[in-house]
Amino acid sequence: MKKFNIKKISIVLYAVLLASVLGFIIINNYILSEEKIELSYSDFIAGIESGEVTKVYLTETSKIEGNLSDGSTFITDNPRVDTLKETLLLNDVSVDEQDGQINMNTVLSFVLLIGVLVGISIYLSKKGTRQTSKEYDKMSKVEFSTQKDSSVRFADIAGNEEAKENMIELVDFLKNPEKYTRYGAKMPKGVILYGPPGTGKTIMAKALASEAGVDFIAVSGSDFVQVYAGLGAGRIRSLFKDAKDKGKCVIFIDEIDAIGKKRDRGGLGGSDESDRTLNALLTEMSGFKGSEGIIVMAATNRIDILDDALLRPGRFDRQIEVGLPDLKARQEILKLYSQNRPIDAEINLDGLAQQTVYFSGAKLENLVNEAAIYAAREDAPYINQNHLDKAFYTVIAGEEKKDRSGISHVDRKITAYHEAGHAVVTKILCPDNKVTKVTIIPSTKGAGGFSMNIPPDRMYNTKMNMINHVKVALGGRIVEEIIFGSDHITTGASNDIQKATEIIVAMIKQFGMHDEIGMVNFDVLYGNRNFVDDDVKQLTKKEMKQLYDETKLMIRENIGLVEKVAEELLRKETLNEDEINKIVGEYDEALLCS
Ligand code: ADP
């Protein structure tokens, strides 16, 4: 059935009204007005004298009109002479002086036309405003999906133990916020989950909501990026209002970086649209009380580009890394997804976990799913190795370049040895430092792997400490050189080189720790913070070379330990503090016995 379009009908009505008024004016002025006889001026004068002209309308215009004795109307030129009226009166012609008055018909038509036009424009503008404000209201509402009691539980998330522990703590807070406020305990209002895509950030937030039995409101940061001024901020306010109306809930903002990018402070005080949106979010977050039982969770792949204001206390003050799964986590994820599928007993899931380095949880799920599709296509009784191999190829081949799952074995080996270098030098030179984690799984903050090295709390840093830190930084590159040869050293050490150079320069320029220079502060001497004179440059190079040689000697003597750590890293990908200490302990024992 055809629908009537109100807008179209209104346009037709306006057109009809306007046409009628114009028609009225034309008919009234041109068609219905009687035909006028054009008289020459001499005929006019003759007519006056003969008594044929009975009435004349005198005006100041160039033409004058009047009536003849038969009632018809004539028109003739106006001589604009003062004597004309006298002549007319002397000849008994009645005179109607109009003093520049305009024909009433014309005035009426004009007024009518203007009236109609004004009426139409007022009506249209009112209607427009009503419509715009209605549309604006509609646009300021952000659409979100709400879920309560979804079936996702923490048990459905494998690996990511630290992140899960953090979340479990929040469940009780969401359930009983009053309990915490009674003790004056402030729970986080906002939590940022950061890490590569597909690692389970969304599912983690969802699980938090369903474990706590509260609503889960999901939006995306890009929903707030708007071209109309103030609309993004309006949407933020409407989101929080809806959340408050619901009571306890988890608001999940995916891709928070779309609204929370670092603000450009270089501009001319520019508070542009994205600033306004971000400010609205900050204001809303500062606005609600902890007792309401609302937690804002946000996810991003790039925590480094977020505005500092977002990460301050009272906002997203808890940041949790959700990283790529290591071997153990991959085994668990694969087990989880094959649990309810008919998998051939021959399949070695642990072996598959070994092969799938740098796969995210989503990708592992996809891998098992693809294999299941291949099995279903063949009507096979079980998902077998062949299906998994095919699925593996499909998943790998379909991936984008950025993905790290294509990292070659050679690169993994380089990373493992490089990280083992850092860890071993730390263990030998800084026994008080804790090496809490060494991994060849890349972090979102930097390339390759990393080793987490926590120095003991101390008020002062000694010269020896600083030298040791330089040596730890150089350890990675030195191992690369010893194991792979000087032609095969890699770019992986660029951050280490920067750090080592900065420490040496600071020792010379700031801390008076170099014998040849002595206690001189270069900032005072040159009045320029960044100035490095030739002496400092030469000394830095000399010092670096010497520390490099010393570290190399030390690593050569302990290359067996480096190899042990690297091999374990290649096997397990991540080593925790106990595992590292165990390797070091066993190595020491072996040395003592030999
Ligand atoms: P992100 O938000 O980090 O991009 P998602 O939470 O959307 O990732 O993950 C996509 C899907 O991948 C999830 O719905 C889940 O099925 C699966 N997944 C990801 N990580 C895990 C994990 N650690 N354990 C179980 N499933 C996971």
XYZ file of C-alpha atoms and ligand atoms in Angstrom:
621
model
C 0.000 0.000 0.000
C 1.234 3.472 -0.836
C 2.015 5.634 2.146
C 0.928 9.289 2.264
C 3.839 11.528 2.633
C 2.829 14.434 4.922
C 5.782 16.503 3.802
C 4.811 16.190 0.128
C 1.182 17.050 0.856
C 2.205 20.208 2.735
C 4.396 21.346 -0.147
C 1.496 20.884 -2.582
C -0.834 22.854 -0.276
C 1.602 25.774 -0.062
C 1.982 25.806 -3.828
C -1.820 25.857 -4.320
C -2.241 28.713 -1.834
C 0.480 30.802 -3.426
C -0.867 30.169 -6.931
C -4.381 31.229 -5.801
C -3.135 34.495 -4.371
C -1.100 35.263 -7.471
C -4.100 34.327 -9.641
C -6.334 36.622 -7.628
C -3.908 39.515 -8.098
C -3.563 38.962 -11.819
C -7.299 38.576 -12.391
C -8.123 41.544 -10.210
C -5.598 43.914 -11.709
C -5.339 42.877 -15.288
C -8.276 40.765 -16.383
C -11.188 42.190 -14.433
C -10.032 45.797 -14.713
C -12.019 47.428 -17.563
C -10.332 48.383 -20.747
C -9.299 52.015 -20.874
C -9.625 54.241 -23.930
C -6.392 55.987 -24.739
C -7.132 59.633 -25.547
C -4.646 62.056 -26.993
C -4.281 65.213 -24.926
C -5.997 67.349 -27.598
C -8.983 64.929 -27.746
C -9.096 65.110 -23.965
C -9.274 68.943 -24.049
C -11.888 68.751 -26.775
C -13.861 66.256 -24.676
C -13.820 68.647 -21.737
C -15.149 71.416 -23.813
C -17.818 69.273 -25.478
C -18.964 67.944 -22.121
C -18.064 64.361 -23.126
C -15.540 64.084 -20.263
C -17.590 63.942 -17.058
C -15.039 63.014 -14.380
C -11.278 63.177 -13.955
C -9.098 61.597 -11.278
C -6.222 63.948 -10.754
C -2.931 62.431 -9.546
C 0.736 63.388 -9.575
C 1.588 60.539 -11.904
C 2.363 60.854 -15.633
C -1.110 59.667 -16.638
C -4.547 60.777 -15.585
C -7.738 58.786 -15.801
C -11.367 59.691 -15.947
C -14.852 58.757 -17.156
C -16.628 59.685 -20.331
C -20.355 60.493 -20.462
C -21.099 56.894 -21.650
C -19.495 55.550 -18.447
C -16.328 54.241 -20.123
C -12.916 54.929 -18.694
C -10.209 56.809 -20.508
C -6.563 57.496 -19.901
C -4.391 60.312 -21.175
C -1.142 62.138 -20.520
C -0.944 64.338 -17.457
C 0.401 67.783 -18.434
C 0.973 68.538 -14.731
C -0.109 72.145 -15.115
C -1.694 74.022 -12.246
C -4.480 75.374 -14.481
C -5.876 71.966 -15.441
C -8.079 71.715 -12.375
C -9.478 75.193 -12.997
C -10.214 74.359 -16.645
C -11.997 71.190 -15.599
C -14.093 72.910 -12.977
C -15.006 75.765 -15.342
C -16.319 73.137 -17.780
C -18.398 71.381 -15.090
C -16.215 68.289 -15.044
C -16.168 66.722 -11.598
C -12.624 66.366 -10.202
C -11.444 63.695 -7.815
C -8.026 64.548 -6.460
C -6.183 61.413 -5.270
C -3.025 63.103 -3.958
C -0.708 60.273 -4.958
C -3.011 57.633 -3.467
C -2.544 54.203 -4.845
C -5.262 52.139 -6.352
C -6.977 50.183 -3.562
C -6.984 46.995 -5.585
C -3.235 47.068 -5.926
C -2.779 47.768 -2.225
C -5.102 44.963 -1.282
C -3.369 42.511 -3.578
C 0.032 43.523 -2.290
C -0.992 43.168 1.344
C -2.554 39.815 0.643
C 0.538 38.549 -1.118
C 2.903 39.699 1.618
C 0.580 38.259 4.258
C 0.526 34.867 2.631
C 4.294 34.811 2.114
C 5.000 35.811 5.720
C 2.501 33.247 6.974
C 4.088 30.490 4.965
C 7.612 31.351 6.072
C 6.632 31.492 9.753
C 4.898 28.145 9.462
C 7.836 26.589 7.643
C 10.449 27.945 10.042
C 8.461 26.774 13.075
C 8.001 23.396 11.544
C 11.731 23.337 10.638
C 12.782 24.233 14.172
C 10.454 21.640 15.613
C 11.818 19.059 13.230
C 15.462 20.023 13.813
C 15.105 19.907 17.552
C 13.291 16.567 17.269
C 16.073 15.233 15.041
C 18.742 16.659 17.350
C 17.102 14.999 20.331
C 17.006 11.749 18.459
C 20.642 12.051 17.435
C 21.822 12.876 20.948
C 20.591 9.514 22.060
C 23.209 6.893 21.588
C 22.033 3.470 20.695
C 23.400 0.806 22.896
C 22.833 -2.843 23.435
C 21.842 -3.913 26.901
C 22.190 -7.363 28.259
C 21.373 -8.724 31.617
C 22.215 -12.167 32.839
C 24.110 -13.025 29.666
C 25.548 -16.460 29.890
C 29.204 -15.401 29.740
C 31.086 -16.305 32.895
C 34.695 -15.925 33.961
C 34.994 -19.674 33.511
C 34.492 -19.111 29.787
C 37.643 -17.028 29.609
C 40.866 -18.959 29.536
C 44.268 -17.509 30.446
C 44.537 -13.819 31.365
C 44.643 -14.802 35.030
C 45.785 -11.401 36.344
C 43.073 -9.538 34.468
C 40.458 -12.024 35.654
C 41.556 -11.691 39.281
C 41.149 -7.952 38.992
C 37.670 -8.347 37.577
C 36.539 -10.829 40.220
C 37.372 -8.227 42.855
C 34.996 -5.817 41.162
C 32.079 -8.265 41.134
C 31.474 -7.877 44.842
C 31.755 -4.136 44.563
C 29.078 -4.081 41.894
C 26.841 -6.330 43.954
C 27.277 -4.512 47.253
C 28.608 -1.015 46.671
C 27.140 0.089 50.028
C 29.449 -2.291 51.862
C 32.485 -0.535 50.448
C 31.224 3.001 50.914
C 30.434 2.202 54.565
C 34.136 1.603 55.132
C 35.042 4.634 53.085
C 36.670 2.376 50.495
C 36.801 3.970 47.084
C 36.460 1.510 44.273
C 37.488 2.421 40.751
C 34.888 4.208 38.687
C 36.630 3.316 35.498
C 38.749 0.436 34.293
C 40.673 0.392 31.050
C 41.404 -2.950 29.473
C 44.196 -2.646 26.961
C 45.787 -5.095 24.626
C 45.729 -6.382 21.048
C 42.393 -7.066 19.346
C 40.670 -10.370 20.012
C 42.311 -11.001 23.368
C 39.026 -11.027 25.256
C 38.566 -7.469 26.546
C 34.889 -7.316 25.627
C 34.093 -10.789 26.874
C 35.832 -9.931 30.158
C 33.639 -6.846 30.721
C 30.567 -8.851 29.766
C 31.487 -11.580 32.226
C 31.897 -8.987 34.978
C 28.351 -7.727 34.397
C 26.775 -11.159 34.248
C 28.660 -12.490 37.274
C 27.436 -9.470 39.238
C 23.932 -9.821 37.758
C 23.810 -6.232 36.517
C 23.053 -4.670 33.142
C 25.769 -4.494 30.524
C 25.556 -1.382 28.374
C 27.834 -1.558 25.342
C 28.755 1.379 23.123
C 31.665 2.169 20.869
C 33.872 5.255 21.113
C 33.192 5.941 17.444
C 29.466 6.478 18.249
C 30.521 9.713 19.915
C 32.592 11.087 17.085
C 30.131 13.471 15.455
C 30.235 16.243 12.928
C 27.615 18.367 14.674
C 28.882 20.558 17.465
C 27.946 19.310 20.895
C 26.327 16.108 19.683
C 29.074 13.785 20.956
C 28.914 15.440 24.379
C 25.103 15.179 24.313
C 25.346 11.480 23.623
C 27.724 10.988 26.542
C 25.270 12.751 28.868
C 22.340 10.720 27.584
C 24.344 7.482 28.005
C 25.115 8.242 31.636
C 21.568 9.352 32.306
C 20.228 6.072 30.942
C 22.803 4.165 32.968
C 21.813 5.949 36.169
C 18.149 5.225 35.437
C 18.998 1.556 35.186
C 20.796 1.471 38.522
C 23.726 -0.869 38.931
C 25.409 -1.605 35.644
C 28.603 -1.927 33.637
C 29.024 0.639 30.878
C 31.432 -0.715 28.280
C 33.011 1.750 25.859
C 34.905 -0.093 23.148
C 37.596 1.785 21.181
C 37.857 4.488 23.828
C 40.764 5.979 21.847
C 38.223 7.354 19.358
C 37.173 9.924 21.982
C 40.073 9.805 24.397
C 43.069 10.628 22.220
C 45.691 12.944 23.665
C 44.466 16.490 23.217
C 46.412 18.811 20.986
C 47.749 21.465 23.279
C 49.607 23.228 20.485
C 46.482 24.801 18.971
C 45.222 28.243 19.832
C 43.295 27.184 22.907
C 41.061 25.263 20.515
C 38.269 23.462 22.310
C 36.998 21.513 19.345
C 34.288 18.920 19.138
C 36.398 15.980 20.317
C 37.630 18.002 23.314
C 34.037 18.722 24.228
C 33.121 15.051 24.041
C 36.091 14.006 26.142
C 35.349 16.725 28.695
C 31.738 15.564 28.910
C 32.944 12.029 29.631
C 35.346 13.238 32.315
C 32.661 15.385 33.905
C 30.136 12.550 33.937
C 32.663 10.180 35.451
C 33.634 12.637 38.157
C 29.931 13.270 38.723
C 28.666 9.898 39.806
C 29.188 8.537 43.240
C 30.840 5.213 43.966
C 27.750 4.117 45.831
C 25.676 3.907 42.662
C 27.267 0.648 41.613
C 28.166 1.763 38.116
C 31.498 0.822 36.606
C 32.719 2.212 33.324
C 34.908 -0.211 31.446
C 36.754 0.878 28.352
C 38.842 -1.046 25.868
C 41.662 0.070 23.628
C 44.476 -1.399 21.584
C 46.537 1.732 22.139
C 46.770 2.904 25.731
C 49.802 5.025 24.821
C 47.734 7.474 22.778
C 45.132 8.129 25.465
C 44.876 11.536 27.094
C 46.478 11.618 30.535
C 43.326 13.188 31.994
C 41.471 9.932 31.335
C 43.882 7.929 33.444
C 43.796 10.179 36.515
C 42.289 9.067 39.828
C 38.504 9.169 39.820
C 38.407 8.361 36.120
C 39.930 5.275 34.524
C 42.289 4.807 37.422
C 42.659 1.078 36.989
C 44.416 -0.135 33.878
C 44.602 -3.801 33.142
C 46.622 -5.354 30.360
C 44.919 -8.124 28.443
C 47.791 -9.555 26.450
C 48.207 -12.232 23.817
C 47.973 -15.671 25.411
C 51.178 -17.535 26.170
C 51.606 -21.249 25.640
C 49.712 -22.282 28.774
C 46.850 -19.898 28.076
C 46.660 -21.104 24.472
C 46.411 -24.677 25.673
C 43.522 -23.671 27.929
C 41.741 -21.707 25.216
C 42.054 -24.565 22.728
C 40.771 -26.980 25.367
C 37.849 -24.663 26.070
C 36.777 -24.461 22.449
C 37.219 -28.144 21.675
C 35.386 -29.204 24.822
C 31.956 -29.444 23.239
C 33.080 -30.500 19.799
C 33.710 -34.005 18.544
C 37.505 -33.953 18.394
C 39.547 -36.955 17.298
C 41.309 -38.419 20.330
C 44.539 -38.506 18.300
C 44.748 -34.745 18.130
C 47.485 -33.240 20.199
C 46.107 -29.902 21.412
C 49.341 -29.081 23.246
C 51.225 -29.431 19.980
C 48.707 -27.121 18.336
C 49.203 -24.617 21.133
C 52.962 -24.712 20.431
C 52.361 -23.888 16.781
C 50.017 -21.015 17.427
C 52.419 -18.474 18.915
C 51.026 -14.916 18.815
C 47.467 -16.130 18.138
C 44.846 -14.188 20.075
C 41.959 -15.932 21.852
C 39.601 -14.901 19.059
C 41.927 -16.371 16.487
C 42.233 -19.666 18.328
C 38.458 -19.847 18.552
C 38.289 -19.129 14.852
C 40.833 -21.873 14.145
C 38.782 -24.534 15.945
C 35.621 -23.252 14.296
C 37.145 -23.412 10.797
C 38.282 -26.973 11.488
C 34.748 -27.850 12.580
C 33.381 -26.411 9.332
C 35.806 -28.546 7.268
C 34.751 -31.626 9.262
C 31.050 -30.845 8.768
C 31.529 -30.363 5.025
C 33.016 -33.847 4.798
C 30.450 -35.357 7.142
C 33.414 -36.726 9.057
C 32.717 -38.411 12.395
C 35.373 -36.291 14.150
C 37.393 -33.144 13.664
C 40.762 -34.613 12.721
C 44.318 -33.360 12.254
C 43.745 -32.807 8.566
C 40.851 -30.411 9.266
C 42.949 -28.550 11.792
C 45.867 -28.234 9.369
C 43.578 -26.815 6.697
C 41.984 -24.435 9.203
C 45.417 -23.316 10.392
C 46.346 -22.415 6.843
C 43.064 -20.558 6.288
C 43.457 -18.557 9.474
C 47.113 -17.709 8.806
C 46.616 -16.858 5.132
C 43.640 -14.660 5.859
C 45.452 -12.485 8.301
C 46.549 -8.923 7.931
C 50.199 -7.967 7.918
C 50.085 -6.198 11.272
C 49.320 -9.466 12.949
C 52.201 -10.959 14.826
C 51.151 -14.561 14.383
C 53.232 -14.621 11.218
C 56.441 -13.975 13.193
C 59.078 -16.354 11.926
C 60.925 -18.887 13.984
C 64.145 -16.932 13.420
C 62.608 -13.784 14.900
C 61.336 -15.695 17.917
C 64.822 -17.089 18.450
C 66.384 -13.635 18.225
C 63.862 -12.262 20.738
C 64.426 -15.195 23.112
C 68.202 -14.758 23.139
C 67.965 -10.977 23.367
C 65.636 -11.133 26.381
C 67.708 -13.902 27.964
C 70.690 -11.522 27.697
C 68.901 -8.815 29.691
C 67.665 -11.315 32.279
C 71.034 -12.990 32.837
C 72.967 -9.715 33.177
C 70.366 -8.526 35.688
C 70.635 -11.739 37.672
C 74.441 -11.522 37.823
C 74.914 -7.779 38.397
C 71.778 -6.778 40.278
C 70.876 -9.738 42.524
C 68.586 -7.460 44.548
C 66.448 -6.695 41.517
C 63.432 -8.865 40.903
C 63.112 -10.254 37.412
C 59.390 -10.908 37.640
C 58.636 -11.764 34.082
C 60.544 -12.450 30.887
C 58.539 -13.066 27.766
C 58.889 -13.297 24.024
C 55.225 -12.358 23.578
C 55.285 -8.769 22.383
C 53.709 -6.211 24.645
C 51.365 -3.540 23.310
C 53.810 -0.954 24.533
C 56.856 -2.142 22.623
C 58.103 -4.464 19.959
C 59.465 -7.957 20.508
C 59.424 -9.331 24.009
C 60.348 -7.745 27.293
C 61.757 -8.511 30.676
C 60.225 -6.961 33.753
C 62.955 -5.913 36.105
C 62.003 -4.292 39.419
C 64.837 -2.677 41.422
C 64.529 -2.592 45.229
C 63.092 0.586 46.757
C 65.988 2.882 47.507
C 66.279 6.577 48.043
C 69.526 7.078 46.142
C 70.940 5.563 43.022
C 74.647 4.688 43.200
C 77.217 5.046 40.465
C 77.573 1.267 40.456
C 73.816 0.875 40.010
C 73.746 3.215 37.075
C 76.673 1.444 35.418
C 74.936 -1.895 35.975
C 71.764 -0.553 34.381
C 73.757 0.399 31.315
C 75.189 -3.108 31.228
C 71.725 -4.684 31.546
C 70.526 -2.553 28.644
C 73.514 -3.607 26.517
C 73.070 -7.294 27.416
C 70.441 -7.983 24.744
C 72.515 -6.745 21.836
C 75.704 -8.375 23.115
C 74.016 -11.789 23.200
C 72.748 -11.248 19.641
C 76.327 -10.525 18.559
C 77.815 -13.546 20.352
C 75.142 -16.035 19.221
C 74.281 -14.849 15.717
C 77.491 -13.014 14.714
C 78.238 -9.312 14.351
C 76.711 -9.180 10.859
C 73.382 -10.417 12.195
C 72.748 -7.986 15.016
C 69.248 -6.462 14.765
C 67.326 -3.220 15.215
C 65.681 -4.717 18.300
C 68.191 -2.949 20.536
C 67.325 0.626 19.581
C 65.491 1.427 22.819
C 68.254 -0.197 24.878
C 70.890 1.918 23.143
C 68.916 5.083 23.824
C 68.470 4.193 27.477
C 72.156 3.320 27.949
C 73.294 6.568 26.320
C 70.917 8.655 28.430
C 72.235 7.103 31.641
C 75.872 7.748 30.742
C 75.202 11.361 29.687
C 73.253 12.013 32.901
C 76.107 10.546 34.979
C 78.537 12.956 33.372
C 76.379 16.085 33.037
C 74.083 15.954 36.027
C 75.546 13.781 38.731
C 79.267 14.577 38.649
C 80.089 10.854 38.359
C 82.916 11.050 35.820
C 86.465 11.517 37.099
C 87.684 13.502 34.084
C 84.852 16.049 34.232
C 84.268 16.176 37.952
C 81.466 17.961 39.752
C 80.221 20.244 37.032
C 76.578 20.855 36.271
C 76.272 21.449 32.566
C 72.883 23.122 32.757
C 74.417 25.839 34.893
C 77.599 26.019 32.858
C 75.943 26.370 29.466
C 72.485 27.578 30.467
C 70.992 25.039 28.105
C 69.514 21.796 29.303
C 70.130 19.864 26.132
C 73.573 21.124 25.335
C 76.188 18.378 25.085
C 79.701 19.621 24.403
C 82.428 17.752 22.563
C 84.089 16.579 25.757
C 80.886 14.912 26.927
C 80.374 13.322 23.530
C 83.883 11.849 23.508
C 83.652 10.630 27.090
C 80.212 9.059 26.493
C 81.521 7.110 23.507
C 84.594 5.980 25.429
C 82.539 4.955 28.456
C 80.011 3.091 26.310
C 82.743 1.132 24.549
C 84.354 0.171 27.833
C 81.079 -0.946 29.435
C 80.194 -2.880 26.278
C 83.494 -4.769 26.384
C 83.190 -5.523 30.102
C 79.621 -6.820 29.680
C 80.595 -8.911 26.672
C 83.338 -10.580 28.671
C 80.921 -11.337 31.470
C 78.278 -12.740 29.115
C 80.815 -14.942 27.340
C 81.678 -16.462 30.705
C 77.989 -17.156 31.362
C 76.806 -18.009 27.878
C 75.617 -21.415 29.115
C 73.101 -19.720 31.391
C 71.960 -17.419 28.603
C 71.339 -20.440 26.381
C 69.363 -22.199 29.090
C 67.099 -19.179 29.634
C 66.638 -18.668 25.884
C 65.725 -22.323 25.338
C 63.187 -22.229 28.140
C 61.740 -19.033 26.695
C 61.346 -20.628 23.291
C 59.592 -23.541 24.952
C 57.317 -21.666 27.353
C 57.347 -18.116 25.902
C 56.917 -16.573 29.337
C 58.990 -17.241 32.454
C 57.999 -15.978 35.858
C 60.309 -15.111 38.725
C 60.369 -18.623 40.220
C 61.073 -20.230 36.895
C 63.978 -17.869 36.234
C 65.416 -18.346 39.698
C 65.155 -22.087 39.237
C 67.143 -22.013 35.995
C 69.790 -19.757 37.561
C 69.971 -21.981 40.687
C 70.390 -25.167 38.640
C 73.064 -23.557 36.516
C 75.015 -22.393 39.579
C 74.823 -25.850 41.065
C 76.055 -27.397 37.863
C 79.002 -24.974 37.872
C 79.842 -25.779 41.480
C 79.788 -29.498 40.812
C 81.982 -29.302 37.734
P 38.598 -7.781 22.232
O 37.487 -7.051 22.912
O 39.849 -7.853 23.042
O 38.878 -7.346 20.828
P 36.749 -9.963 22.362
O 36.442 -10.011 23.802
O 35.750 -9.297 21.478
O 38.173 -9.306 22.114
O 37.056 -11.431 21.854
C 36.426 -11.989 20.745
C 36.076 -13.414 21.010
O 37.260 -14.199 21.123
C 35.368 -13.602 22.330
O 33.991 -13.442 22.181
C 35.723 -15.016 22.701
O 34.856 -15.912 22.063
C 37.106 -15.202 22.099
N 38.173 -15.036 23.108
C 39.114 -14.070 23.117
N 39.962 -14.235 24.170
C 39.532 -15.319 24.840
C 39.971 -15.985 26.023
N 41.041 -15.569 26.720
N 39.290 -17.073 26.434
C 38.213 -17.497 25.747
N 37.740 -16.920 24.632
C 38.385 -15.834 24.163
